[in-house]
Amino acid sequence: EKGTYDYFMLKEIDEQPFVIRKIIQHYQDEENNIKVEQAIRTEMAEADRIYIVAAGTSYNAGLVGKQVLENVAGIPVEVHIASEFSYNMPLLSEKPLFIFISQSGETADSRSVLVKTQAMGYPSITVTNVPGSTLSREADYTLPLYAGPEIAVASTKAYTAQIAVLTILAVDTAVAKGLPLEFDPLQELAIVANAMETLTDQKETFEQMSLDLFKDTRNAFYIGRGVDYYVVQEASLKLKEISYIQAEGFAGGELKHGTIALIEDGTPVIAIATQENVNYSIRGNVQEVAARGANTCIVSMEGLDQPGDTVVLPHVHSLLTPLVSVVPMQLLAYYAAVQRDCDVDKPRNLAKSVTVE
Ligand code: F6R
């Protein structure tokens, strides 16, 4: 069912605006208010700290989720790599709530944490694309993603769906707690869906950009600050897993503490700059690497853009920028893999769901 697409990955990237609209529909009631199961609302209101546990791309979505949950719902959030959590368990708060994020709902590393936390008697929610999956059945509650089957090994629409659902959960909690809300999440998500569409309509731009950046390179760096730092981690994971280009996502300010030594003539450095409070400093980082010969490009957002930026994203709410800035990153990785004749949907050594620890 790839239709006219060469690969499922591209089809799934294109489906993202549709998935966001579907999530909006599923999570709203007749009065256009957010609708989340009452029991989940109660758990969220009672928790003094949230522990997000996940792997890979779902972990990267969790990082963005932390930002939204802390900002909107005012609950401290820790994000943990599932495979580390089991033997490196943090000191837990008095009333922890565990959120497992998993596209497949079958990731063994995450499940082993769930087994432990349930034995300890802590409540759990699974955010998954597969209701009925192991993690969904075994957790107390499930928040479905409604993204439709994700076939390509490289996760794309699940990432954005996870962030959208966590945003809705954050807003629902804020409303339940009577916290002031400075934005209408469903309306802002609708704006996001349109912005995504603008980007998926410009595929040739990203195809060319991928050639310009990655044609003759062995490695690539992505930089960002704040929430953009979380997105560059996902950007680099996408690039390495399907194109086999060695890639890393860094916090802009951290470059000077070591990584800048790797910059050579022509090293690709892609910066994401969607946040007003770091717009000046991230651009400074780009200049630092450009001065050392890096092949730089800046992906900025309407309103914060400057002449010479390679991509200017349509404007969306500052908490929701990852949903939009990740789309060019997914497309860049996709075209890099195609240009290197890689098997985009089935990268070497990887499986769609990782059912071993
Ligand atoms: C990356 C990717 C993996 C998964 C990870 C978790 O594109 O697909 O990193 O995100 O294995 O899988 P789920 O979300 O099914 O638990």
Coordinates of C-alpha atoms and ligand atoms in Angstrom, one line a residue:
E1 CA 0.0 0.0 0.0
K2 CA 2.9 2.4 -0.8
G3 CA 0.8 3.7 -3.6
T4 CA 2.9 6.1 -5.7
Y5 CA 5.6 6.3 -3.0
D6 CA 9.0 4.7 -3.4
Y7 CA 9.2 4.1 0.3
F8 CA 6.8 3.9 3.3
M9 CA 9.0 6.5 5.1
L10 CA 8.1 9.2 2.7
K11 CA 4.4 8.3 2.8
E12 CA 4.5 8.4 6.6
I13 CA 6.2 11.8 6.6
D14 CA 3.5 13.1 4.3
E15 CA 0.7 11.7 6.5
Q16 CA 1.7 13.8 9.5
P17 CA -0.7 16.8 8.9
F18 CA -3.5 14.3 8.6
V19 CA -2.4 12.4 11.8
I20 CA -2.3 15.7 13.7
R21 CA -5.9 16.5 12.6
K22 CA -7.0 13.0 13.5
I23 CA -5.6 13.4 17.0
I24 CA -7.4 16.7 17.4
Q25 CA -10.7 15.0 16.5
H26 CA -10.1 12.1 18.8
Y27 CA -9.2 14.2 21.8
Q28 CA -12.0 16.7 21.6
D29 CA -15.6 16.6 22.8
E30 CA -18.7 18.1 21.3
E31 CA -18.0 21.5 22.8
N32 CA -14.4 21.5 21.3
N33 CA -13.0 21.0 24.8
I34 CA -10.1 18.5 25.4
K35 CA -11.3 15.1 26.3
V36 CA -9.1 12.7 28.3
E37 CA -10.2 9.8 30.4
Q38 CA -11.2 11.0 33.9
A39 CA -8.9 8.4 35.6
I40 CA -5.9 9.7 33.7
R41 CA -6.8 13.2 34.7
T42 CA -6.9 12.2 38.4
E43 CA -3.6 10.5 38.2
M44 CA -2.0 13.5 36.5
A45 CA -3.4 15.8 39.1
E46 CA -2.2 13.7 42.0
A47 CA 1.3 13.1 40.7
D48 CA 4.2 15.1 42.2
R49 CA 6.6 14.0 39.4
I50 CA 6.3 12.3 36.1
Y51 CA 8.9 9.8 34.9
I52 CA 8.9 9.3 31.2
V53 CA 10.5 6.0 30.1
A54 CA 11.2 5.3 26.4
A55 CA 13.8 4.3 23.8
G56 CA 15.1 5.9 20.6
T57 CA 12.8 8.2 18.8
S58 CA 10.1 7.8 21.5
Y59 CA 12.7 8.9 24.0
N60 CA 13.4 12.0 21.9
A61 CA 9.6 12.7 21.8
G62 CA 9.7 12.4 25.6
L63 CA 12.3 15.1 25.9
V64 CA 9.9 17.5 24.0
G65 CA 7.0 16.2 26.1
K66 CA 8.9 17.2 29.3
Q67 CA 9.2 20.7 28.1
V68 CA 5.5 21.0 27.4
L69 CA 4.4 19.2 30.6
E70 CA 6.5 21.3 32.8
N71 CA 5.6 24.6 31.1
V72 CA 1.9 24.0 30.7
A73 CA 0.9 21.6 33.5
G74 CA 3.6 22.7 36.1
I75 CA 4.7 19.2 37.0
P76 CA 8.4 18.3 37.2
V77 CA 9.3 15.6 34.6
E78 CA 12.3 13.3 34.2
V79 CA 12.9 11.5 30.9
H80 CA 14.7 8.2 31.1
I81 CA 16.2 5.8 28.6
A82 CA 14.4 2.6 29.2
S83 CA 17.5 0.3 29.0
E84 CA 19.3 2.4 31.6
F85 CA 16.5 2.8 34.0
S86 CA 16.3 -0.8 35.1
Y87 CA 19.7 -0.8 36.8
N88 CA 20.3 2.9 37.2
M89 CA 17.0 3.8 38.9
P90 CA 16.8 7.4 40.1
L91 CA 15.5 8.3 43.5
L92 CA 11.8 8.4 43.1
S93 CA 9.5 11.2 44.4
E94 CA 6.6 10.5 46.8
K95 CA 3.9 10.2 44.2
P96 CA 5.5 9.3 40.9
L97 CA 3.5 8.7 37.7
F98 CA 5.1 6.7 34.9
I99 CA 4.5 7.4 31.3
F100 CA 5.8 4.9 28.8
I101 CA 6.1 6.2 25.3
S102 CA 6.3 3.5 22.6
Q103 CA 5.1 3.5 19.0
S104 CA 4.9 -0.3 18.9
G105 CA 4.1 -0.9 22.5
E106 CA 6.4 -3.9 22.4
T107 CA 9.8 -2.6 23.3
A108 CA 11.3 -5.0 25.8
D109 CA 13.5 -2.4 27.5
S110 CA 10.4 -0.3 28.3
R111 CA 8.4 -3.3 29.4
S112 CA 11.0 -4.4 31.9
V113 CA 10.7 -1.0 33.6
L114 CA 6.9 -1.2 33.6
V115 CA 7.1 -4.6 35.3
K116 CA 9.3 -3.2 38.0
T117 CA 7.3 0.0 38.6
Q118 CA 4.1 -2.0 38.8
A119 CA 5.5 -4.3 41.3
M120 CA 6.3 -1.2 43.3
G121 CA 2.7 -0.1 43.0
Y122 CA 3.1 3.0 40.9
P123 CA 0.5 4.1 38.4
S124 CA 1.4 4.0 34.7
I125 CA 0.2 5.4 31.4
T126 CA 1.3 4.0 28.0
V127 CA 1.3 6.4 25.0
T128 CA 1.3 4.1 22.0
N129 CA 0.3 3.7 18.4
V130 CA -0.9 0.1 19.1
P131 CA -3.7 -0.2 21.7
G132 CA -3.7 -3.9 22.6
S133 CA 0.1 -4.1 22.5
T134 CA 2.0 -5.5 25.5
L135 CA 2.7 -2.1 27.1
S136 CA -0.8 -1.0 26.5
R137 CA -2.3 -4.0 28.1
E138 CA 0.0 -4.0 31.1
A139 CA -0.1 -0.4 32.0
D140 CA -3.0 1.1 34.0
Y141 CA -4.1 3.5 31.2
T142 CA -3.5 4.0 27.5
L143 CA -3.4 7.2 25.4
P144 CA -3.6 6.1 21.7
L145 CA -1.7 8.0 19.0
Y146 CA -4.1 7.4 16.1
A147 CA -1.2 7.6 13.7
G148 CA -2.1 4.5 11.7
P149 CA 0.4 1.7 11.0
E150 CA 4.0 2.9 10.8
I151 CA 5.8 0.5 8.5
A152 CA 9.2 2.2 7.9
V153 CA 11.7 1.2 10.5
A154 CA 12.6 4.9 10.9
S155 CA 9.9 6.5 13.0
T156 CA 8.4 9.7 11.8
K157 CA 4.7 10.2 12.2
A158 CA 4.8 8.4 15.6
Y159 CA 7.2 11.0 16.9
T160 CA 5.0 14.0 16.0
A161 CA 1.9 12.1 17.2
Q162 CA 3.5 11.4 20.5
I163 CA 4.4 15.1 21.0
A164 CA 0.9 16.1 20.0
V165 CA -0.7 13.7 22.5
L166 CA 1.6 14.7 25.3
T167 CA 0.7 18.3 24.6
I168 CA -3.0 17.5 24.9
L169 CA -2.3 15.7 28.1
A170 CA -0.4 18.7 29.5
V171 CA -3.2 21.1 28.6
D172 CA -5.9 18.7 30.0
T173 CA -4.0 18.6 33.3
A174 CA -3.6 22.3 33.4
V175 CA -7.3 22.8 32.9
A176 CA -8.1 20.2 35.6
K177 CA -5.8 22.0 38.0
G178 CA -7.3 25.4 37.2
L179 CA -4.0 26.7 35.9
P180 CA -4.1 29.7 33.5
L181 CA -3.7 28.7 29.8
E182 CA -2.2 31.1 27.4
F183 CA -3.1 29.2 24.2
D184 CA -5.8 27.1 22.7
P185 CA -4.0 23.8 22.0
L186 CA -6.4 22.4 19.5
Q187 CA -6.3 25.5 17.5
E188 CA -2.5 25.7 17.7
L189 CA -2.2 22.1 16.6
A190 CA -4.4 22.8 13.6
I191 CA -2.0 25.6 12.7
V192 CA 0.8 23.1 13.1
A193 CA -0.9 20.7 10.7
N194 CA -1.0 23.4 8.0
A195 CA 2.6 24.3 8.6
M196 CA 3.6 20.7 8.2
E197 CA 1.8 20.6 4.9
T198 CA 3.6 23.7 3.6
L199 CA 6.9 21.8 4.3
T200 CA 5.9 18.5 2.8
D201 CA 4.9 20.4 -0.3
Q202 CA 8.5 21.6 -0.8
K203 CA 10.2 18.3 -1.2
E204 CA 12.5 19.4 -4.0
T205 CA 14.0 22.0 -1.7
F206 CA 15.0 19.4 0.8
E207 CA 16.2 17.0 -1.8
Q208 CA 18.6 19.6 -3.1
M209 CA 19.6 20.7 0.4
S210 CA 20.5 17.1 1.2
L211 CA 22.8 16.9 -1.8
D212 CA 24.4 20.2 -0.9
L213 CA 25.0 19.1 2.7
F214 CA 25.7 15.4 2.6
K215 CA 26.9 14.5 -0.9
D216 CA 30.6 13.8 0.0
T217 CA 30.5 13.7 3.8
R218 CA 31.2 11.0 6.3
N219 CA 29.7 12.9 9.2
A220 CA 27.3 15.7 10.1
F221 CA 26.4 17.7 13.1
Y222 CA 23.1 19.2 14.2
I223 CA 23.0 22.0 16.8
G224 CA 20.2 23.6 18.7
R225 CA 19.4 25.2 22.1
G226 CA 16.4 24.6 24.4
V227 CA 13.7 22.6 22.7
D228 CA 15.6 22.8 19.4
Y229 CA 18.4 20.8 21.1
Y230 CA 15.8 18.0 21.6
V231 CA 14.9 18.1 18.0
V232 CA 18.5 18.0 16.7
Q233 CA 18.9 14.7 18.7
E234 CA 16.0 13.3 16.7
A235 CA 17.4 14.8 13.5
S236 CA 20.7 13.1 13.9
L237 CA 19.2 9.7 14.9
K238 CA 17.1 9.8 11.7
L239 CA 20.1 10.6 9.5
K240 CA 22.4 8.0 11.0
E241 CA 19.9 5.1 11.1
I242 CA 18.9 5.3 7.4
S243 CA 21.8 6.9 5.6
Y244 CA 24.7 5.6 7.8
I245 CA 26.3 9.0 7.9
Q246 CA 27.8 9.5 11.3
A247 CA 25.7 12.2 12.9
E248 CA 25.4 13.8 16.3
G249 CA 23.0 16.4 17.8
F250 CA 24.6 18.9 20.1
A251 CA 23.6 21.8 22.4
G252 CA 25.0 24.9 20.7
G253 CA 26.8 26.1 23.8
E254 CA 28.5 22.8 24.3
L255 CA 30.4 22.8 21.0
K256 CA 33.3 24.9 22.4
H257 CA 33.8 22.3 25.2
G258 CA 35.2 19.7 22.7
T259 CA 33.1 18.9 19.7
I260 CA 34.2 22.0 17.7
A261 CA 37.6 20.2 17.3
L262 CA 35.8 17.9 14.8
I263 CA 34.8 20.7 12.4
E264 CA 36.8 20.6 9.2
D265 CA 36.5 22.2 5.8
G266 CA 33.0 21.2 4.5
T267 CA 31.7 19.5 7.6
P268 CA 27.9 19.9 7.5
V269 CA 26.4 21.7 10.5
I270 CA 22.6 22.1 10.5
A271 CA 21.2 24.5 13.1
I272 CA 17.6 24.7 14.2
A273 CA 16.6 28.2 15.5
T274 CA 13.0 28.4 16.4
Q275 CA 13.2 30.0 19.9
E276 CA 13.4 33.7 20.6
N277 CA 15.4 33.4 23.8
V278 CA 18.3 31.6 22.1
N279 CA 18.1 33.1 18.6
Y280 CA 21.1 35.3 19.1
S281 CA 23.3 32.6 20.8
I282 CA 22.6 29.8 18.4
R283 CA 23.4 32.1 15.5
G284 CA 26.7 32.9 17.2
N285 CA 27.4 29.1 17.3
V286 CA 26.8 28.9 13.6
Q287 CA 29.3 31.7 13.0
E288 CA 31.9 29.9 15.2
V289 CA 31.7 26.7 13.1
A290 CA 31.4 28.6 9.8
A291 CA 34.7 30.4 10.6
R292 CA 36.3 26.9 10.8
G293 CA 35.1 25.9 7.4
A294 CA 31.8 24.2 8.2
N295 CA 29.1 23.9 5.6
T296 CA 26.4 25.5 7.6
C297 CA 22.7 25.9 7.2
I298 CA 20.0 27.5 9.5
V299 CA 16.5 26.3 9.8
S300 CA 14.6 29.2 11.5
M301 CA 11.0 30.3 12.0
E302 CA 9.0 33.0 10.5
G303 CA 9.3 36.1 12.8
L304 CA 12.8 35.1 14.0
D305 CA 14.4 34.6 10.6
Q306 CA 17.3 36.5 9.1
P307 CA 18.5 37.0 5.6
G308 CA 20.4 34.0 4.4
D309 CA 18.5 31.4 6.4
T310 CA 18.2 28.2 4.4
V311 CA 14.7 27.3 5.5
V312 CA 12.2 29.5 7.2
L313 CA 9.4 27.4 8.9
P314 CA 5.9 28.8 9.0
H315 CA 5.2 30.4 12.4
V316 CA 3.7 28.2 15.1
H317 CA 3.4 28.4 18.9
S318 CA 6.8 28.4 20.5
L319 CA 6.1 25.2 22.5
L320 CA 5.0 23.4 19.4
T321 CA 7.9 24.1 17.1
P322 CA 9.4 20.6 17.3
L323 CA 6.3 19.3 15.4
V324 CA 7.2 21.5 12.5
S325 CA 11.0 21.7 12.6
V326 CA 11.4 18.0 12.6
V327 CA 9.7 17.7 9.2
P328 CA 12.7 19.1 7.2
M329 CA 15.0 16.9 9.3
Q330 CA 13.0 13.8 8.4
L331 CA 13.1 14.8 4.7
L332 CA 16.8 15.6 4.8
A333 CA 17.5 12.1 6.2
Y334 CA 15.2 10.5 3.7
Y335 CA 16.9 12.1 0.7
A336 CA 20.3 11.5 2.1
A337 CA 19.5 7.7 2.3
V338 CA 17.9 7.7 -1.2
Q339 CA 20.9 9.5 -2.7
R340 CA 23.2 6.8 -1.2
D341 CA 21.0 4.0 -2.5
C342 CA 20.2 2.8 1.0
D343 CA 17.2 0.6 1.8
V344 CA 15.3 3.4 3.4
D345 CA 12.5 1.4 5.0
K346 CA 14.7 -1.4 6.2
P347 CA 18.0 -0.1 7.4
R348 CA 20.7 -2.6 8.2
N349 CA 20.9 -4.1 11.7
L350 CA 17.6 -2.6 12.8
A351 CA 14.1 -4.0 13.5
K352 CA 10.8 -2.2 13.7
S353 CA 10.1 -3.4 17.2
V354 CA 12.9 -4.3 19.6
T355 CA 11.5 -7.2 21.7
V356 CA 14.8 -8.2 23.3
E357 CA 16.6 -6.4 26.1
Ligands
F6R1 C1 14.0 5.3 15.3 C2 13.3 4.1 15.8 C3 13.7 3.5 17.1 C4 12.4 3.4 18.0 C5 12.7 2.7 19.3 C6 11.5 2.6 20.2 O1 13.5 5.7 14.1 O2 12.4 3.7 15.2 O3 14.6 4.3 17.8 O4 11.9 4.7 18.2 O5 13.2 1.4 19.1 O6 10.5 2.0 19.6 P1 9.0 2.1 20.2 O7 8.6 3.5 20.1 O8 8.2 1.1 19.4 O9 9.1 1.7 21.7

